[in-house]
Structure formats: structure tokens, C-alpha cells
Short mmCIF file of C-alpha atoms in Angstrom, two decimals:
data_model
loop_
_atom_site.label_atom_id
_atom_site.label_comp_id
_atom_site.label_asym_id
_atom_site.label_seq_id
_atom_site.Cartn_x
_atom_site.Cartn_y
_atom_site.Cartn_z
CA MET A 17 -0.62 6.41 21.08
CA THR A 18 0.60 5.93 17.51
CA LYS A 19 -1.60 3.76 15.29
CA PHE A 20 0.46 1.59 12.95
CA ALA A 21 -0.57 0.16 9.58
CA ASP A 22 0.70 -2.59 7.31
CA LEU A 23 -0.79 -2.12 3.85
CA HIS A 24 0.89 -5.16 2.29
CA LEU A 25 0.26 -8.30 4.30
CA ARG A 26 0.48 -11.06 1.70
CA ALA A 27 -1.61 -13.68 3.49
CA SER A 28 -2.74 -16.65 1.41
CA LEU A 29 -6.48 -16.33 0.86
CA ASP A 30 -6.75 -20.07 0.17
CA ASP A 31 -6.34 -20.82 3.89
CA LEU A 32 -8.46 -18.68 6.23
CA HIS A 33 -6.86 -20.34 9.27
CA GLN A 34 -3.47 -19.12 8.09
CA VAL A 35 -4.93 -15.68 7.40
CA ARG A 36 -6.26 -15.59 10.95
CA ARG A 37 -2.86 -16.58 12.37
CA VAL A 38 -1.03 -13.90 10.40
CA LEU A 39 -3.59 -11.26 11.37
CA ALA A 40 -3.40 -12.26 15.03
CA LYS A 41 0.39 -11.97 14.87
CA SER A 42 0.08 -8.53 13.26
CA TYR A 43 -2.18 -7.39 16.09
CA GLU A 44 0.21 -8.83 18.67
CA LEU A 45 3.09 -6.86 17.13
CA GLY A 46 1.16 -3.59 17.27
CA TYR A 47 -0.62 -3.15 13.91
CA ARG A 48 -4.23 -1.96 13.99
CA LEU A 49 -4.88 -1.54 10.26
CA VAL A 50 -3.92 -4.14 7.66
CA GLY A 51 -4.19 -4.24 3.88
CA ILE A 52 -4.33 -7.61 2.13
CA PRO A 53 -3.90 -7.85 -1.68
CA LEU A 54 -7.07 -9.29 -3.23
CA PRO A 55 -7.89 -10.72 -6.66
CA SER A 56 -9.55 -8.12 -8.86
CA ASP A 57 -12.56 -10.44 -9.31
CA ILE A 58 -13.07 -11.25 -5.62
CA SER A 59 -16.70 -11.55 -4.61
CA ARG A 60 -18.47 -9.43 -2.00
CA ASP A 61 -19.11 -12.54 0.08
CA GLU A 62 -15.39 -13.32 0.19
CA VAL A 63 -14.58 -9.74 1.21
CA HIS A 64 -17.28 -9.90 3.90
CA GLN A 65 -15.74 -13.12 5.21
CA LEU A 66 -12.29 -11.53 5.42
CA ARG A 67 -13.73 -8.52 7.24
CA GLY A 68 -15.21 -10.91 9.76
CA VAL A 69 -11.85 -12.57 10.36
CA CYS A 70 -10.25 -9.16 10.88
CA ARG A 71 -12.97 -8.10 13.30
CA ASP A 72 -12.36 -11.26 15.31
CA VAL A 73 -8.73 -10.24 15.92
CA ASP A 74 -9.58 -6.52 16.29
CA VAL A 75 -7.78 -5.37 13.14
CA ASP A 76 -9.17 -2.84 10.66
CA PHE A 77 -9.25 -4.50 7.21
CA VAL A 78 -8.30 -2.58 4.06
CA THR A 79 -9.17 -3.88 0.60
CA ARG A 80 -6.22 -3.62 -1.76
CA VAL A 81 -5.52 -4.69 -5.32
CA ASP A 82 -2.07 -4.99 -6.91
CA LEU A 83 -2.05 -4.16 -10.61
CA ALA A 84 0.73 -5.43 -12.86
CA PRO A 85 -0.17 -3.94 -16.27
CA LYS A 86 1.96 -4.59 -19.32
CA SER A 87 1.25 -1.18 -20.84
CA PRO A 88 -0.07 2.27 -19.91
CA HIS A 89 -3.26 1.49 -21.83
CA GLU A 90 -3.85 -1.64 -19.74
CA LEU A 91 -3.23 0.36 -16.57
CA LEU A 92 -5.80 3.01 -17.55
CA ARG A 93 -8.35 0.31 -18.33
CA ASP A 94 -7.81 -1.39 -14.96
CA LEU A 95 -8.04 1.89 -13.06
CA ARG A 96 -11.38 2.76 -14.71
CA ARG A 97 -12.70 -0.68 -13.81
CA LEU A 98 -11.37 -1.08 -10.28
CA ARG A 99 -10.88 2.31 -8.63
CA ARG A 100 -14.34 2.34 -7.06
CA ARG A 101 -14.05 -1.24 -5.81
CA PHE A 102 -10.89 -1.10 -3.69
CA GLU A 103 -9.66 1.17 -0.92
CA VAL A 104 -6.01 0.99 -1.99
CA ILE A 105 -4.57 0.50 -5.47
CA SER A 106 -0.93 -0.42 -5.93
CA VAL A 107 0.82 -0.58 -9.29
CA ILE A 108 3.75 -2.94 -9.81
CA CYS A 109 6.00 -1.01 -12.18
CA TRP A 110 7.61 -3.59 -14.46
CA SER A 111 8.38 -1.07 -17.21
CA LYS A 112 9.24 2.62 -17.47
CA PRO A 113 6.12 3.56 -19.52
CA VAL A 114 3.88 1.94 -16.89
CA ALA A 115 5.84 3.61 -14.09
CA ARG A 116 5.45 7.04 -15.70
CA GLN A 117 1.71 6.60 -16.24
CA ALA A 118 1.18 5.30 -12.70
CA ALA A 119 3.16 8.16 -11.19
CA LYS A 120 1.03 10.87 -12.78
CA ASP A 121 -2.40 9.24 -12.30
CA ARG A 122 -4.17 10.44 -9.16
CA ARG A 123 -6.11 7.18 -8.93
CA VAL A 124 -2.90 5.31 -8.01
CA ASP A 125 -2.04 5.13 -4.31
CA LEU A 126 1.18 3.12 -4.19
CA LEU A 127 4.09 2.72 -6.61
CA PHE A 128 5.86 -0.59 -6.15
CA PHE A 129 9.17 -1.54 -7.76
CA PRO A 130 10.19 -5.22 -7.56
CA ALA A 131 13.05 -5.79 -5.13
CA SER A 132 14.35 -8.86 -6.94
CA GLU A 133 15.51 -7.10 -10.12
CA ALA A 134 17.66 -4.00 -9.66
CA ARG A 135 17.75 -3.39 -13.43
CA ARG A 136 13.97 -3.06 -13.50
CA ARG A 137 13.71 -0.48 -10.74
CA PHE A 138 12.56 2.43 -12.88
CA PHE A 139 12.14 4.87 -10.02
CA ASP A 140 14.02 8.08 -10.79
CA ARG A 141 13.78 11.84 -10.29
CA ALA A 142 11.19 12.32 -13.05
CA GLU A 143 9.09 9.56 -11.51
CA ALA A 144 9.31 11.13 -8.07
CA GLU A 145 8.36 14.57 -9.35
CA LEU A 146 5.27 13.24 -11.14
CA ALA A 147 4.19 11.15 -8.18
CA SER A 148 4.63 13.98 -5.68
CA GLU A 149 2.10 16.02 -7.65
CA ALA A 150 -0.39 13.15 -7.92
CA LEU A 151 -0.70 12.04 -4.26
CA ALA A 152 1.00 8.68 -4.81
CA SER A 153 3.39 7.09 -2.33
CA LEU A 154 6.48 4.94 -2.91
CA GLU A 155 6.00 1.60 -1.17
CA ILE A 156 8.92 -0.34 0.32
CA ASP A 157 8.44 -3.95 1.44
CA MET A 158 10.68 -5.14 4.29
CA ALA A 159 10.37 -8.92 3.81
CA PRO A 160 12.81 -8.98 0.84
CA LEU A 161 15.40 -7.24 2.99
CA LEU A 162 14.99 -9.87 5.72
CA LEU A 163 15.26 -12.71 3.21
CA ALA A 164 18.20 -11.38 1.16
CA ARG A 165 21.72 -12.49 1.95
CA GLY A 166 25.23 -11.45 0.97
CA VAL A 167 25.60 -9.56 -2.31
CA ALA A 168 21.84 -9.56 -2.93
CA ARG A 169 21.22 -7.73 0.35
CA THR A 170 23.99 -5.23 -0.38
CA ARG A 171 22.49 -4.45 -3.79
CA LEU A 172 19.01 -4.10 -2.37
CA LEU A 173 20.19 -1.71 0.33
CA SER A 174 21.97 0.35 -2.31
CA CYS A 175 18.77 0.56 -4.39
CA LEU A 176 16.70 1.51 -1.35
CA ARG A 177 19.16 4.23 -0.32
CA ARG A 178 18.89 5.71 -3.79
CA ASP A 179 15.08 5.47 -3.86
CA VAL A 180 14.64 7.05 -0.43
CA SER A 181 17.06 9.86 -1.27
CA ILE A 182 15.15 10.68 -4.47
CA ALA A 183 11.77 10.47 -2.73
CA ARG A 184 12.85 12.80 0.06
CA SER A 185 14.30 15.33 -2.37
CA PHE A 186 10.83 15.71 -3.94
CA ASP A 187 8.81 15.37 -0.70
CA LEU A 188 7.32 12.15 -2.01
CA PRO A 189 5.68 10.12 0.77
CA VAL A 190 7.12 6.67 1.45
CA THR A 191 5.04 3.81 2.83
CA ILE A 192 6.80 0.97 4.63
CA SER A 193 4.96 -2.35 4.52
CA SER A 194 5.89 -5.84 5.64
CA GLY A 195 5.32 -7.66 2.35
CA ALA A 196 5.19 -10.74 4.58
CA HIS A 197 3.40 -13.93 3.60
CA GLN A 198 4.26 -15.83 6.79
CA GLU A 199 4.29 -14.96 10.47
CA HIS A 200 8.06 -15.37 10.91
CA LEU A 201 8.69 -12.48 8.51
CA LEU A 202 6.64 -10.01 10.54
CA ARG A 203 8.36 -7.51 12.82
CA LYS A 204 7.20 -4.78 15.18
CA PRO A 205 6.74 -1.35 13.55
CA ARG A 206 9.62 0.12 15.53
CA ASP A 207 11.85 -2.78 14.45
CA TYR A 208 11.08 -1.94 10.82
CA ALA A 209 11.84 1.71 11.54
CA ALA A 210 15.21 0.68 12.96
CA LEU A 211 15.92 -1.48 9.89
CA ALA A 212 15.03 1.45 7.65
CA THR A 213 18.03 3.37 9.00
CA LEU A 214 20.18 0.85 7.08
CA PHE A 215 19.04 2.55 3.87
CA ASP A 216 19.42 6.05 5.31
CA MET A 217 15.82 6.69 6.27
CA PRO A 218 15.64 8.80 9.44
CA HIS A 219 13.91 6.99 12.29
CA SER A 220 11.16 9.62 12.65
CA PHE A 221 10.50 9.54 8.89
CA ALA A 222 10.28 5.73 8.99
CA LEU A 223 7.73 5.83 11.82
CA ARG A 224 5.56 8.20 9.75
CA SER A 225 5.88 5.75 6.85
CA LEU A 226 4.37 3.06 9.07
CA SER A 227 1.59 5.18 10.52
CA GLU A 228 0.63 8.66 9.35
CA ILE A 229 1.29 8.12 5.65
CA PRO A 230 -0.51 4.77 5.07
CA LEU A 231 -3.34 5.80 7.40
CA GLY A 232 -3.76 9.01 5.40
CA ILE A 233 -4.05 7.05 2.15
CA VAL A 234 -6.80 4.85 3.57
CA GLU A 235 -8.69 7.74 5.17
CA ARG A 236 -8.61 9.76 1.94
CA ASN A 237 -9.88 6.88 -0.17
CA ARG A 238 -12.58 5.83 2.27
CA GLU A 239 -13.91 9.36 2.13
CA LYS A 240 -13.93 9.25 -1.68
CA LEU A 241 -15.72 5.89 -1.69
CA SER A 242 -18.37 7.18 0.69
CA ALA A 243 -21.87 7.67 -0.71
CA ASN A 244 -21.77 11.22 0.65
CA TYR A 245 -18.64 12.21 -1.29
CA ILE A 246 -19.11 14.69 -4.15
CA ALA A 247 -15.68 16.23 -4.74
CA PRO A 248 -12.64 17.24 -2.67
CA GLY A 249 -14.02 19.39 0.16
CA ILE A 250 -17.65 18.78 -0.85
CA ARG A 251 -19.85 16.21 0.93
CA ILE A 252 -23.57 15.62 1.36
CA VAL A 253 -24.41 16.31 5.00
CA ARG A 254 -28.18 15.84 4.82
CA ARG A 255 -30.52 13.94 2.52
CA GLY A 256 -34.27 13.90 2.02
CA ASP A 257 -37.16 16.32 1.65
CA CYS A 258 -36.03 18.33 4.67
CA CYS A 259 -33.36 19.86 2.45
CA LEU A 260 -36.07 21.47 0.30
CA ASN A 261 -37.91 23.23 3.12
CA PRO A 262 -35.83 25.35 5.51
#
């Protein structure tokens, strides 16, 4: 059975009852792993409380932070400060210099380009090539597509077709997320996969973007955040004095 993930559930942290409702709806629709954007200064107690809510509805909780740096220097500073604190790091690319730096930095998991401003979508072939070598994934939120109407929807679909075409030409992984802040914007994973065909994403590719790809990001980062992690392919398997005496 395929395990589906939604790495961008934008639940309001000010209302835990609403968070619980959105999470319960996510579980009902078939998601078993959910990422919620958190403030960079969130306390451990608040994270523990959110984990408890997720456990109550049988959903695996992923800590995520969305960075919106104004410059490459600010991005590098934030990555040094936050990489070890969150399981997923997304960068909102408001400028081309930030997009370039984010694409080539292996500490970045998701590249996000705002759907509301087509002129500020700086994703291009150079971006895709850099990101494909740095393990990043292009993230596409589906809520803006559901909310857009008329000309705005047409423009968004055109941008998404272009982005997906570029990503596929460089074997850059794409992650599909809901981007939903309310229950009525959530859809089943297979419904999102069907919607993705509107911007020329093959159905099988879309299903991987809702399961294998986001799950791989989380698994990789959880391994790196483990106390037993040393380097890629190197882990501590035994601790203590017994290691000194065969």
C-alpha cells in the first residue's frame, strides 16, 4: 500500500483545535505523514505538543521551516542556524540570487516559487541543473490552483507546465503538497495526481511526487539528524566500552 505525504499543511498554530481538525481530515483522505511550517523560534514544548496532536490522529509529524531570505548571505546564515533543528527546510525564492544559492546548497530540501506572481518565478534551466546536483526538490502547492479562477488559473497552469517540463528534463524531483490552510482545500492524493495532469505531469510521476519523493526527503534528513549519524554511509552501530574489547 502506497504511503502518502503532505509536506506543506499550513495549519494555524494559534488554534490547536483547528490543527487537530485539519490533521484528522488529512488522515481521512489518506495521508500518513504531514509537514507543518513552524516558526524558526518555536520552543521544544510547542513541538512536543504538536507531536502529541499528530499521534492522537495517527499521523507522522514532520518539523518544517519556510525560509524567505532577502539575500544569499541571509540564507546561508539561516541554514547554519536552523539546519540541525528542522527535518525539512524550504526556501521561498523571491529573487534570482536567492534562488541560485538555494538550488546549489545541499542543506536545502525544497525550492518554492510563489504562485501569485508569475514575474517572480525564477525557476529556469540553470536553477534545475544546480538543484538536481544538490538533492533539492521543486515543491508545487495545489491550493493556489484550486483557488485561482479565470485568467489567473490559466497563467498559473502555464507556469506549472513550464516548471514541470524543465524539472523533468534535468531529472529534478518534484514534490506535490497541498499548501492548504483549511480543510475544504484538502483533496485525496490521487485527486491531486489527477489535477497534476492539467500541467502535463504524468499520473505515475505525480503519485511519486506525493509519496516516494517527499518520504525520501524526510527519511534522509531524519537519518542525518540521528545521534548515530557520522557521514553519508557511516553510522555508529554500537557505543560504550564493549567497542574497545573484542
